[in-house]
PDB file of C-alpha atoms and ligand atoms in Angstrom:
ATOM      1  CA  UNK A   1    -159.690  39.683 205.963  1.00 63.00           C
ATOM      2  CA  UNK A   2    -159.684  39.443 201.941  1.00 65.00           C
ATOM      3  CA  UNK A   3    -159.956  42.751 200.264  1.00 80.00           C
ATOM      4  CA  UNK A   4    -163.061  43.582 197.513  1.00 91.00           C
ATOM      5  CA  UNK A   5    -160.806  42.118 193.891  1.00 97.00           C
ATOM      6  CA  UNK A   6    -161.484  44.609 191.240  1.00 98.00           C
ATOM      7  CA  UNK A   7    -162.161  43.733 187.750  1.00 98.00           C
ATOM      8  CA  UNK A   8    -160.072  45.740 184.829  1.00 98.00           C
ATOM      9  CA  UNK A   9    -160.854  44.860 181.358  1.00 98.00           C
ATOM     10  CA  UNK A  10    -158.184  45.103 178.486  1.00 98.00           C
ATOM     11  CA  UNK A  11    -159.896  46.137 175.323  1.00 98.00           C
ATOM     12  CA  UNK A  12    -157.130  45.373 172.970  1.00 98.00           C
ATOM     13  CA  UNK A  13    -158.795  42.860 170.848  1.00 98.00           C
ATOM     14  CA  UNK A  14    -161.390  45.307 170.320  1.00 98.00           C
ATOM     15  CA  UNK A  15    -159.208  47.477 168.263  1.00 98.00           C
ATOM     16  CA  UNK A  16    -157.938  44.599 166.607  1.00 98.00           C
ATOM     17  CA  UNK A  17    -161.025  43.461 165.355  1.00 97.00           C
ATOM     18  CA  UNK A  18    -161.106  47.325 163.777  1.00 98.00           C
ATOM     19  CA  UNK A  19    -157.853  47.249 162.579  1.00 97.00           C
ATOM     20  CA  UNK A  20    -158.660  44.091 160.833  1.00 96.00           C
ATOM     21  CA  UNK A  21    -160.617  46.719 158.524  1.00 95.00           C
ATOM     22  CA  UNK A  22    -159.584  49.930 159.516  1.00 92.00           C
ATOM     23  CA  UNK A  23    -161.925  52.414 159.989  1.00 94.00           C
ATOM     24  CA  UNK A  24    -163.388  53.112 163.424  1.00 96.00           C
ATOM     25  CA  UNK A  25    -165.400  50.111 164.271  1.00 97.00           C
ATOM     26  CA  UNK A  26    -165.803  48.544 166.395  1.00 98.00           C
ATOM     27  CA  UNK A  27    -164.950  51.386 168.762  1.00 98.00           C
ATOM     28  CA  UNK A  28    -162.810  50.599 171.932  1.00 98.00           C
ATOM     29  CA  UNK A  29    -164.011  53.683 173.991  1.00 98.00           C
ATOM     30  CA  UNK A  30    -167.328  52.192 173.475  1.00 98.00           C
ATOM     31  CA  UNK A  31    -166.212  48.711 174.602  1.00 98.00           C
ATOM     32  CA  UNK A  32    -165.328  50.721 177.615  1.00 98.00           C
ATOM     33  CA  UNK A  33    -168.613  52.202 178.759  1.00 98.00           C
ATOM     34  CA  UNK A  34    -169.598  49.159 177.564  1.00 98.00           C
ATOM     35  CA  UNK A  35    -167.598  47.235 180.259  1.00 98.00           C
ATOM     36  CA  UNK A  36    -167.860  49.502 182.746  1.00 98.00           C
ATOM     37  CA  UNK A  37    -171.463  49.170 182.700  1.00 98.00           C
ATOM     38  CA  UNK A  38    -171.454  45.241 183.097  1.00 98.00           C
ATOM     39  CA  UNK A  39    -169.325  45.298 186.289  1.00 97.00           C
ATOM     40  CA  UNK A  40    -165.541  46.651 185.156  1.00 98.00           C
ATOM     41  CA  UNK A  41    -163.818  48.428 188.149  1.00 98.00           C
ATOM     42  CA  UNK A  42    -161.349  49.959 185.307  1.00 98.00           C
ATOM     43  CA  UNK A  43    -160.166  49.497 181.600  1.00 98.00           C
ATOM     44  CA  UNK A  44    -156.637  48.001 180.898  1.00 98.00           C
ATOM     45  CA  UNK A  45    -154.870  49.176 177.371  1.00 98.00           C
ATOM     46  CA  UNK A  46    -151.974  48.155 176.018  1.00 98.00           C
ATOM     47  CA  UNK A  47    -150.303  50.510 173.466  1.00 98.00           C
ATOM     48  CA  UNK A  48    -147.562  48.353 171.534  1.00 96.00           C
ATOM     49  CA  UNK A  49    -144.970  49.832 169.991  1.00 94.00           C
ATOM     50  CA  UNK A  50    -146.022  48.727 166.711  1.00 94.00           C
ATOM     51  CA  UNK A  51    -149.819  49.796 167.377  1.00 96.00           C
ATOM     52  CA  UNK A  52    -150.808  46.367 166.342  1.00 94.00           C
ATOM     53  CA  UNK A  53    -154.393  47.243 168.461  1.00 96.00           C
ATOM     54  CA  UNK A  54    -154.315  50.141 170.689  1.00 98.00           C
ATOM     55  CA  UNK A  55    -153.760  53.254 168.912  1.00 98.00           C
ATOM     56  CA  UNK A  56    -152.561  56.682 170.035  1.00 98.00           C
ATOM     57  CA  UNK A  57    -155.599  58.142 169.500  1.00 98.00           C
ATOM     58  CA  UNK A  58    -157.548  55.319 171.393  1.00 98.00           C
ATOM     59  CA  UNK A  59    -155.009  56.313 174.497  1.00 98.00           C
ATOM     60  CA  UNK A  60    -155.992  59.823 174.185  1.00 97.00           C
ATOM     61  CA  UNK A  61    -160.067  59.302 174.071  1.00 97.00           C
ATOM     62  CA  UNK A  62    -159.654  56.688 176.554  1.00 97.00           C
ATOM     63  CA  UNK A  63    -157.977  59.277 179.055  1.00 96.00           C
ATOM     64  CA  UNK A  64    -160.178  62.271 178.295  1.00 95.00           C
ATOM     65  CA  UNK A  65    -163.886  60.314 178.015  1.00 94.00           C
ATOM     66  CA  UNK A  66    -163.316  57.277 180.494  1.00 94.00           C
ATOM     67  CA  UNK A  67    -164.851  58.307 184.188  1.00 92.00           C
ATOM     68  CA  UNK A  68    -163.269  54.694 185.663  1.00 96.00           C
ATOM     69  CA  UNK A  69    -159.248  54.310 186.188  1.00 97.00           C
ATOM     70  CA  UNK A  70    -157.321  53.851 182.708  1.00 98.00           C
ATOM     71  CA  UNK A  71    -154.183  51.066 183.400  1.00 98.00           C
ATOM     72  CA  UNK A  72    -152.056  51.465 180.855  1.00 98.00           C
ATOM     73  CA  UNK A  73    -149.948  48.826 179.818  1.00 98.00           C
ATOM     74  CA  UNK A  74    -146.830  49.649 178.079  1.00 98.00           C
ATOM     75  CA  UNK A  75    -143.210  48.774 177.371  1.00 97.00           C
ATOM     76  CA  UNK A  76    -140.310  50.874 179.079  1.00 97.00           C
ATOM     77  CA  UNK A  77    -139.171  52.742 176.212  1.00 97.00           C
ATOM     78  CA  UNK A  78    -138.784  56.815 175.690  1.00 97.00           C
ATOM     79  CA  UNK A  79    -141.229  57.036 173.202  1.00 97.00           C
ATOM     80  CA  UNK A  80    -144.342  55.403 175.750  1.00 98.00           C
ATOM     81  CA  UNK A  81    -142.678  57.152 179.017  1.00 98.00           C
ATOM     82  CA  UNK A  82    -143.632  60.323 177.199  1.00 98.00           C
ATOM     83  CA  UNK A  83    -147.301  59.346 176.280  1.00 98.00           C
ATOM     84  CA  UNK A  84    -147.733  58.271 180.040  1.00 98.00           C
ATOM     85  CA  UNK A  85    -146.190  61.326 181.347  1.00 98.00           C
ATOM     86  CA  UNK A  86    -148.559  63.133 178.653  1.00 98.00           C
ATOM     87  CA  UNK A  87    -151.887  61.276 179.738  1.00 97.00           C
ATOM     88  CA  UNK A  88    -151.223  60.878 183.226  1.00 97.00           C
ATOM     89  CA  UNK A  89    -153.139  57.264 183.340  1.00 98.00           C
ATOM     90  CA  UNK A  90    -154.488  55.977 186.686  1.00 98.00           C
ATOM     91  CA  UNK A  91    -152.180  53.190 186.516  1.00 98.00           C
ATOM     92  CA  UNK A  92    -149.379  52.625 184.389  1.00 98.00           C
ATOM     93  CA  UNK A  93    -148.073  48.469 184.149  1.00 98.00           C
ATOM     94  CA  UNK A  94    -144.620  48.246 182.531  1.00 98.00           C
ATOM     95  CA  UNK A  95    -144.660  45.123 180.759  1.00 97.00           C
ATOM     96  CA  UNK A  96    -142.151  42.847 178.325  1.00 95.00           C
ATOM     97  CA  UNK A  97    -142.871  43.746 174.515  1.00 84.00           C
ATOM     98  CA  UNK A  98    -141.160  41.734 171.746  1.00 76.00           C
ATOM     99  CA  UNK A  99    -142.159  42.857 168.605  1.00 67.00           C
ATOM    100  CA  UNK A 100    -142.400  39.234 167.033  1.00 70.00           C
ATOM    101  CA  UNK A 101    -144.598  37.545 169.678  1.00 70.00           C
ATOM    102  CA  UNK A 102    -148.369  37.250 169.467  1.00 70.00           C
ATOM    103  CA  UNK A 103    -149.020  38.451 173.326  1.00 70.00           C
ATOM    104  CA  UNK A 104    -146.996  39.429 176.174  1.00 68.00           C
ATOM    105  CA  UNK A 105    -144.638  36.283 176.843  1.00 73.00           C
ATOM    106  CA  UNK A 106    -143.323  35.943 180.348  1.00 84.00           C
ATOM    107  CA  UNK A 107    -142.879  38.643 182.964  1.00 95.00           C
ATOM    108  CA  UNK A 108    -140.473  41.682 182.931  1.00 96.00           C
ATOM    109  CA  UNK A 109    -137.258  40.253 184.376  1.00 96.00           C
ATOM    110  CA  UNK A 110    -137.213  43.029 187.190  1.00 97.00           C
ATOM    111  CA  UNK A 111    -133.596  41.706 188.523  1.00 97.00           C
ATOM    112  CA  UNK A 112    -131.971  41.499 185.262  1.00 96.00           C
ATOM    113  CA  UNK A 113    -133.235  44.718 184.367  1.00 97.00           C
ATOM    114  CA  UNK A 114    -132.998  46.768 187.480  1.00 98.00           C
ATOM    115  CA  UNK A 115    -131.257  49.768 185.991  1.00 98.00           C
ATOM    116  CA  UNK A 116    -133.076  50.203 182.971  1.00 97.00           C
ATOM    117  CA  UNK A 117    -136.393  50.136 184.794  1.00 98.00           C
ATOM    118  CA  UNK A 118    -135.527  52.226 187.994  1.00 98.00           C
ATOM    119  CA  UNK A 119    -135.700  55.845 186.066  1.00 98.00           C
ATOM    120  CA  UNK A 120    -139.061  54.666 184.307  1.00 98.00           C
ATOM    121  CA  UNK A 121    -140.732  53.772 187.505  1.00 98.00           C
ATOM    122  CA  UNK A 122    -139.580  56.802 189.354  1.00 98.00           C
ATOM    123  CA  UNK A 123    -140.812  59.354 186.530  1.00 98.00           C
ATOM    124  CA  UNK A 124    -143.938  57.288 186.248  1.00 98.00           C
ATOM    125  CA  UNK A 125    -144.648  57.584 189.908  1.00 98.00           C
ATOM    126  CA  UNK A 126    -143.625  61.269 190.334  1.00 98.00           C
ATOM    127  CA  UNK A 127    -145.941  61.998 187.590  1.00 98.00           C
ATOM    128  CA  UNK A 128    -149.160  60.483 189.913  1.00 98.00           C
ATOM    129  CA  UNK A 129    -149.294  57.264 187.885  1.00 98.00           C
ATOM    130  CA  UNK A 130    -149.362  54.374 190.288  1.00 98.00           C
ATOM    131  CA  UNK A 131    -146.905  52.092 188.512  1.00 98.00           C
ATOM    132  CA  UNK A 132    -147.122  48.164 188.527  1.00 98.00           C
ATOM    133  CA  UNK A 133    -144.666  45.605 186.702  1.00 98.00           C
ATOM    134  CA  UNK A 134    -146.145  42.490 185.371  1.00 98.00           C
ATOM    135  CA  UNK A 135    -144.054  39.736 186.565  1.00 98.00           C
ATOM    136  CA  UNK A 136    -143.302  35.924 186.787  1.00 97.00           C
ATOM    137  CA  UNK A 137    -144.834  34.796 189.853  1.00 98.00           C
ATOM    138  CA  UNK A 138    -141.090  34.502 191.899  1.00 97.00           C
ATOM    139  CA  UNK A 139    -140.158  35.890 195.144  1.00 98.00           C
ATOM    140  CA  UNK A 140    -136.782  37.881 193.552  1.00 98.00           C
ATOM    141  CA  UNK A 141    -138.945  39.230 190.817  1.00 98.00           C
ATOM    142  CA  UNK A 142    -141.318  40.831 193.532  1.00 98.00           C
ATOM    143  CA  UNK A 143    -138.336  41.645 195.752  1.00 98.00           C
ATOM    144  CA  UNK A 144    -136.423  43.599 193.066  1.00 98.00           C
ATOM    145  CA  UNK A 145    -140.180  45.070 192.038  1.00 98.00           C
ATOM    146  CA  UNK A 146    -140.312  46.244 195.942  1.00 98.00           C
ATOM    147  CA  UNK A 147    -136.293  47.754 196.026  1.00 98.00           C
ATOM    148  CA  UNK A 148    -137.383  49.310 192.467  1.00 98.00           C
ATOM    149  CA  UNK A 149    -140.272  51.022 194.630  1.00 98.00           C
ATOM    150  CA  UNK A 150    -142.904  49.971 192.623  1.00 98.00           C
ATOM    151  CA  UNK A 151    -146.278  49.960 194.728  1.00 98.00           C
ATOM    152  CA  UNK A 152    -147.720  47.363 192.884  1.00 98.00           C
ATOM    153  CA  UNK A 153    -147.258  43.863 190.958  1.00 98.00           C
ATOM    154  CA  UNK A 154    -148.914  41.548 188.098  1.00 98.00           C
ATOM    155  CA  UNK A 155    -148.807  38.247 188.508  1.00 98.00           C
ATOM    156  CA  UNK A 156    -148.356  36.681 185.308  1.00 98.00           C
ATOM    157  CA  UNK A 157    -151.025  34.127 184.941  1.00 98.00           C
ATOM    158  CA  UNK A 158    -150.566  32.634 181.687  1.00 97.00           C
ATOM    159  CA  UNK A 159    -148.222  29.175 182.511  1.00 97.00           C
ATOM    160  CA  UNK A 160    -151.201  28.593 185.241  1.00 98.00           C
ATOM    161  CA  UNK A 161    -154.146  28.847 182.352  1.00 98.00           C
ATOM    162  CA  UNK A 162    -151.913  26.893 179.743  1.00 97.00           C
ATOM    163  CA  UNK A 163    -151.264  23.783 182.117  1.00 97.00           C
ATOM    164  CA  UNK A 164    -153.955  21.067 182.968  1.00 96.00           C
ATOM    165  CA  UNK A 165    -154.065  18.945 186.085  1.00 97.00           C
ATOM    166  CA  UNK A 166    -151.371  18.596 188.123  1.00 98.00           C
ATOM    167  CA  UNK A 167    -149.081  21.180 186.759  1.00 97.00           C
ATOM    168  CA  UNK A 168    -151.970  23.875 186.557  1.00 98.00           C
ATOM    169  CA  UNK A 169    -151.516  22.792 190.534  1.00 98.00           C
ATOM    170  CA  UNK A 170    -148.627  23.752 190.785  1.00 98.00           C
ATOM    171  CA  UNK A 171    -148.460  26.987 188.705  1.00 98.00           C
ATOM    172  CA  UNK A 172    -151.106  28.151 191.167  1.00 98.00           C
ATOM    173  CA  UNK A 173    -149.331  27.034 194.179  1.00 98.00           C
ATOM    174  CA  UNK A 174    -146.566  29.172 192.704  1.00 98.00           C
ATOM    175  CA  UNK A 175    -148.910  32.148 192.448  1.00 98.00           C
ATOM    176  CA  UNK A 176    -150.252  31.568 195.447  1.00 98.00           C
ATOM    177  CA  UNK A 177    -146.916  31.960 197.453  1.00 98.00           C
ATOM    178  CA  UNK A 178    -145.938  35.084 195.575  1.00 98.00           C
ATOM    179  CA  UNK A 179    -149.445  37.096 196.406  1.00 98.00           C
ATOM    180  CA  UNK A 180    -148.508  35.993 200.023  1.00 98.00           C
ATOM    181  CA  UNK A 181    -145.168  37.461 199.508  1.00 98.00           C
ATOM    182  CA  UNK A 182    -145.962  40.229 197.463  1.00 98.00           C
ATOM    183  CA  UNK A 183    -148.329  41.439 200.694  1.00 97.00           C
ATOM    184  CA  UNK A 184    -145.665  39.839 203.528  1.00 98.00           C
ATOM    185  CA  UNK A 185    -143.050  42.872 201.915  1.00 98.00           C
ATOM    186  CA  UNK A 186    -145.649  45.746 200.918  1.00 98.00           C
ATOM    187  CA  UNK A 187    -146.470  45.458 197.653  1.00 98.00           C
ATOM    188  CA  UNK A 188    -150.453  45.325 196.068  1.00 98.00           C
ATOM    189  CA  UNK A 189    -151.216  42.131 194.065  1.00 98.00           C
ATOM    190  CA  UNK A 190    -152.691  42.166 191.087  1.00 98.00           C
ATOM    191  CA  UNK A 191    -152.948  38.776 188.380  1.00 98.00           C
ATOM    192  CA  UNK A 192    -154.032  38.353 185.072  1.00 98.00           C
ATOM    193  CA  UNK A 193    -153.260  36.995 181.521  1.00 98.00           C
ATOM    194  CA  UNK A 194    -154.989  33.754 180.045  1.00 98.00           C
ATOM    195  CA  UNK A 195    -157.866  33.985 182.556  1.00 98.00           C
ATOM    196  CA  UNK A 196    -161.513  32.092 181.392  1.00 98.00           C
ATOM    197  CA  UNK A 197    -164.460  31.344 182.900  1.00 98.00           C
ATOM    198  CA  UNK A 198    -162.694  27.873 183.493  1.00 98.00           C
ATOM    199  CA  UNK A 199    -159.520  29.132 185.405  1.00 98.00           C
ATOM    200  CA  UNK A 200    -160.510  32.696 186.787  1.00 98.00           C
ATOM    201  CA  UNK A 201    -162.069  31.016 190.263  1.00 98.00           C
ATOM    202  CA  UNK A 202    -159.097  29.758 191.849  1.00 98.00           C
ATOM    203  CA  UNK A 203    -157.221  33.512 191.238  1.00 98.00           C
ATOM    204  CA  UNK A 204    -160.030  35.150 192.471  1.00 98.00           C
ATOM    205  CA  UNK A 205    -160.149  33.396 195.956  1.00 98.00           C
ATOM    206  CA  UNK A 206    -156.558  33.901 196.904  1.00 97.00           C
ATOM    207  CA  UNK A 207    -157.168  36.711 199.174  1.00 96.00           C
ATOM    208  CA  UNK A 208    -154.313  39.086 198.796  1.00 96.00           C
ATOM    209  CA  UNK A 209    -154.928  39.514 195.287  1.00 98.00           C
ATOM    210  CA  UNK A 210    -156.900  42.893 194.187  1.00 98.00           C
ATOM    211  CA  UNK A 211    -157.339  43.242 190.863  1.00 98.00           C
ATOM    212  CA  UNK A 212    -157.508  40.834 187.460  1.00 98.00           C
ATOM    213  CA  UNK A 213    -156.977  42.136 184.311  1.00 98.00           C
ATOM    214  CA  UNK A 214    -159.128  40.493 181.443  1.00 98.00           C
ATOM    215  CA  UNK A 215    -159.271  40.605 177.654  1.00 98.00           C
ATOM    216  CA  UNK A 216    -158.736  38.029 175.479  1.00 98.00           C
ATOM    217  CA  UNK A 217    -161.297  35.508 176.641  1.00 98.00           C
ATOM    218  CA  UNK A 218    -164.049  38.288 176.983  1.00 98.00           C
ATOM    219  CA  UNK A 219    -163.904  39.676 173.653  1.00 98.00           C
ATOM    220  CA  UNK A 220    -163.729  36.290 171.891  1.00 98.00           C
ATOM    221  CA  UNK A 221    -166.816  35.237 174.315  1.00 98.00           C
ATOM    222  CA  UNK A 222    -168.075  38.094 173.774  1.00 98.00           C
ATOM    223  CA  UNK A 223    -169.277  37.254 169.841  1.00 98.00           C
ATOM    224  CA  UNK A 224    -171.362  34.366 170.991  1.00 98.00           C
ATOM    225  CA  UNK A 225    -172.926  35.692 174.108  1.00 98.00           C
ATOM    226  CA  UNK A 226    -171.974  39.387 173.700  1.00 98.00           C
ATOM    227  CA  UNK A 227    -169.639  41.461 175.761  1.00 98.00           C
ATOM    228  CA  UNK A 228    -172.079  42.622 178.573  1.00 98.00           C
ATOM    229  CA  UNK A 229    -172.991  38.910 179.418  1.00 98.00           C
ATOM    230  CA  UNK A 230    -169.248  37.759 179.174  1.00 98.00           C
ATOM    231  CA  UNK A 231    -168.723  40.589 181.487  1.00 98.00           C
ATOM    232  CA  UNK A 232    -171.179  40.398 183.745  1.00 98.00           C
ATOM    233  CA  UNK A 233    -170.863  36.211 183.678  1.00 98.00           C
ATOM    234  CA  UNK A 234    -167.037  36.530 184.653  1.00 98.00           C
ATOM    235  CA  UNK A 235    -167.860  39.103 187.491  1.00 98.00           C
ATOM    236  CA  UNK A 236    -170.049  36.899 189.190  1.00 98.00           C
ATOM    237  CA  UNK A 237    -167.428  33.891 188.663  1.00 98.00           C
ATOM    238  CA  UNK A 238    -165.247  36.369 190.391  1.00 98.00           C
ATOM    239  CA  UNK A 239    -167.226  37.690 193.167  1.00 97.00           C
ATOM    240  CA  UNK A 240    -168.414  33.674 193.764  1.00 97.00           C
ATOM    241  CA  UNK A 241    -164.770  32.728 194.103  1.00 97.00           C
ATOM    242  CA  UNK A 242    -163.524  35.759 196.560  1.00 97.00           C
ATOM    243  CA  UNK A 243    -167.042  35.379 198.820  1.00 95.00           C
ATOM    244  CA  UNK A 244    -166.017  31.986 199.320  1.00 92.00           C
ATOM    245  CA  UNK A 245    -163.014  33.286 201.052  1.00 87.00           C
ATOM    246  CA  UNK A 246    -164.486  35.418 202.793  1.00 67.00           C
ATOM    247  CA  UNK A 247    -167.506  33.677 203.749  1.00 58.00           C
ATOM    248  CA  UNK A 248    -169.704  36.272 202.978  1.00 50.00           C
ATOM    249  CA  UNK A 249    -173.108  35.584 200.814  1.00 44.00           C
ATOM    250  CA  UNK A 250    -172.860  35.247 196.770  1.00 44.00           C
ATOM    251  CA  UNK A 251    -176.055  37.221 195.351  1.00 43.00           C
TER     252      UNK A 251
HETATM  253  N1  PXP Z 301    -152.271  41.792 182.114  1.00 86.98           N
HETATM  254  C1  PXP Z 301    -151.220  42.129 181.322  1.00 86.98           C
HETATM  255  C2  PXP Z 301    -150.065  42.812 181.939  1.00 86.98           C
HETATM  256  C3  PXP Z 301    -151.247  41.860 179.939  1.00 86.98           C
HETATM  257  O1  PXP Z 301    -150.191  42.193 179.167  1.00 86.98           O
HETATM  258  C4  PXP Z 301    -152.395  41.277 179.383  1.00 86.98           C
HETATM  259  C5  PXP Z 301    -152.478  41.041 177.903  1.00 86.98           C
HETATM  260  O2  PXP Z 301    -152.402  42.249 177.233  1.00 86.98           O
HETATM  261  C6  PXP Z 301    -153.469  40.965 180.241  1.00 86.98           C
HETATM  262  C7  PXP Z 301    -153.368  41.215 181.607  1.00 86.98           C
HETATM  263  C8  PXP Z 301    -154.737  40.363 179.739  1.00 86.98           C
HETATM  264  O3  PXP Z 301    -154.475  39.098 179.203  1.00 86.98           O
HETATM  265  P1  PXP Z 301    -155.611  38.383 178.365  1.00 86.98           P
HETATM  266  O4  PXP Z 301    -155.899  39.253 177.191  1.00 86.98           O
HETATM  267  O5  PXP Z 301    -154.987  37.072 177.994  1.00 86.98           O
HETATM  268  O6  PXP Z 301    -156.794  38.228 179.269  1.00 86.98           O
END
């Protein structure tokens, strides 16, 4: 039976749209009521090290004025394992961070770096965040994720958005087969990265996958139709998709 797939949205691009300026507008926090409103389950941040979006302060009002889970998305350095340890998000989802690229390229190579990470998912954890790595969709990346005890995973979506046709096929097959693995060995599935209103269906029906992360694509949709109709529009894409799984009526 399919479980109910939550809806987190990353208000990132919010803050870079302020930053563009400085100042305090637009405001993320309000993005976030904003979001939670239309249909969000929870809000998704990402503080880079260089604070290219996110800031500090947007952690801290995000943590103290949000009533909906806070994922934080950070690198696994010192300096963010002590502003998750400070904040104590919901969720905490250790990602990749170069400084050069534009977004989040590729998933954390959990084999490769399997001693590095172990400490930051253990303090993370024993702290009462529940910690997910965002990860290439490949069955030793989810294994190591398991033996690193991490409760949950991110699929990395983006190679399935960027293809067309037939290799969009099989980037999804790929995905596919690791959300059955990732629930065969223990471990809660969660996708996201790249997702539209073109490619979000076919995520949202595989059924062991709980939760999609969102940002981008709403906040650039969001200045033509605004963000509670993006919102609210990719919810019901969502919901659509996973009720066909299950069956059950769309409203
Ligand atoms: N999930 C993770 C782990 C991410 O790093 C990002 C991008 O910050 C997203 C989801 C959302 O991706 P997008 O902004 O392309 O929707």
């Amino acid at each position: 039976m399919p479980r109910p797939l939550r809806l987190g949205v990353n208000i990132d691009h919010v803050a870079t749209i302020r930053n563009a300026r400085g100042g305090r507008h637009p405001d993320p926090v309000r993005a976030a009521r904003l979001a939670v409103k239309a249909g969000a389950d929870g809000i998704t941040a990402h503080l880079r090290e260089d604070r290219r979006h996110i800031s500090d302060d947007d952690i801290a009002r995000l943590s103290r004025d949000l009533d909906r889970p806070l994922n934080l998305e950070m690198a696994a350095t010192e300096e963010m394992l002590a502003i998750a340890l400070r904040h104590k998000p919901h969720a905490v989802c250790l990602v990749p961070e170069k400084r050069t690229e534009v977004t989040t390229e590729g998933g954390l190579d959990a084999v490769r770096l399997f001693d590095q990470l172990q400490p930051y998912v253990q303090k993370l954890g024993a702290n009462g965040s529940r910690v997910s790595l965002f990860i290439e969709a490949d069955a030793r990346q989810l294994d190591a994720a398991r033996k690193l005890g991490a409760p949950v995973v991110e699929l990395h979506t983006g190679s399935y958005c960027e293809r067309e046709g037939v290799e969009r096929e099989r980037q999804l097959k790929r995905i596919v087969d690791a959300a059955t693995h990732a629930e065969a060995i223990g471990l809660e599935c969660h996708a996201g990265h790249g997702l539209t209103f073109d490619t979000v269906a076919p995520i949202a029906a595989i059924p062991t996958v709980v939760e999609l992360n969102i940002g981008h694509f709403l906040i650039g949709e969001a200045i033509f139709s605004g963000l509670d109709s993006a919102i609210r529009r990719m919810r019901s894409l969502m919901d659509k998709a996973r009720a066909s799984v299950t069956g059950a009526a769309t409203a």
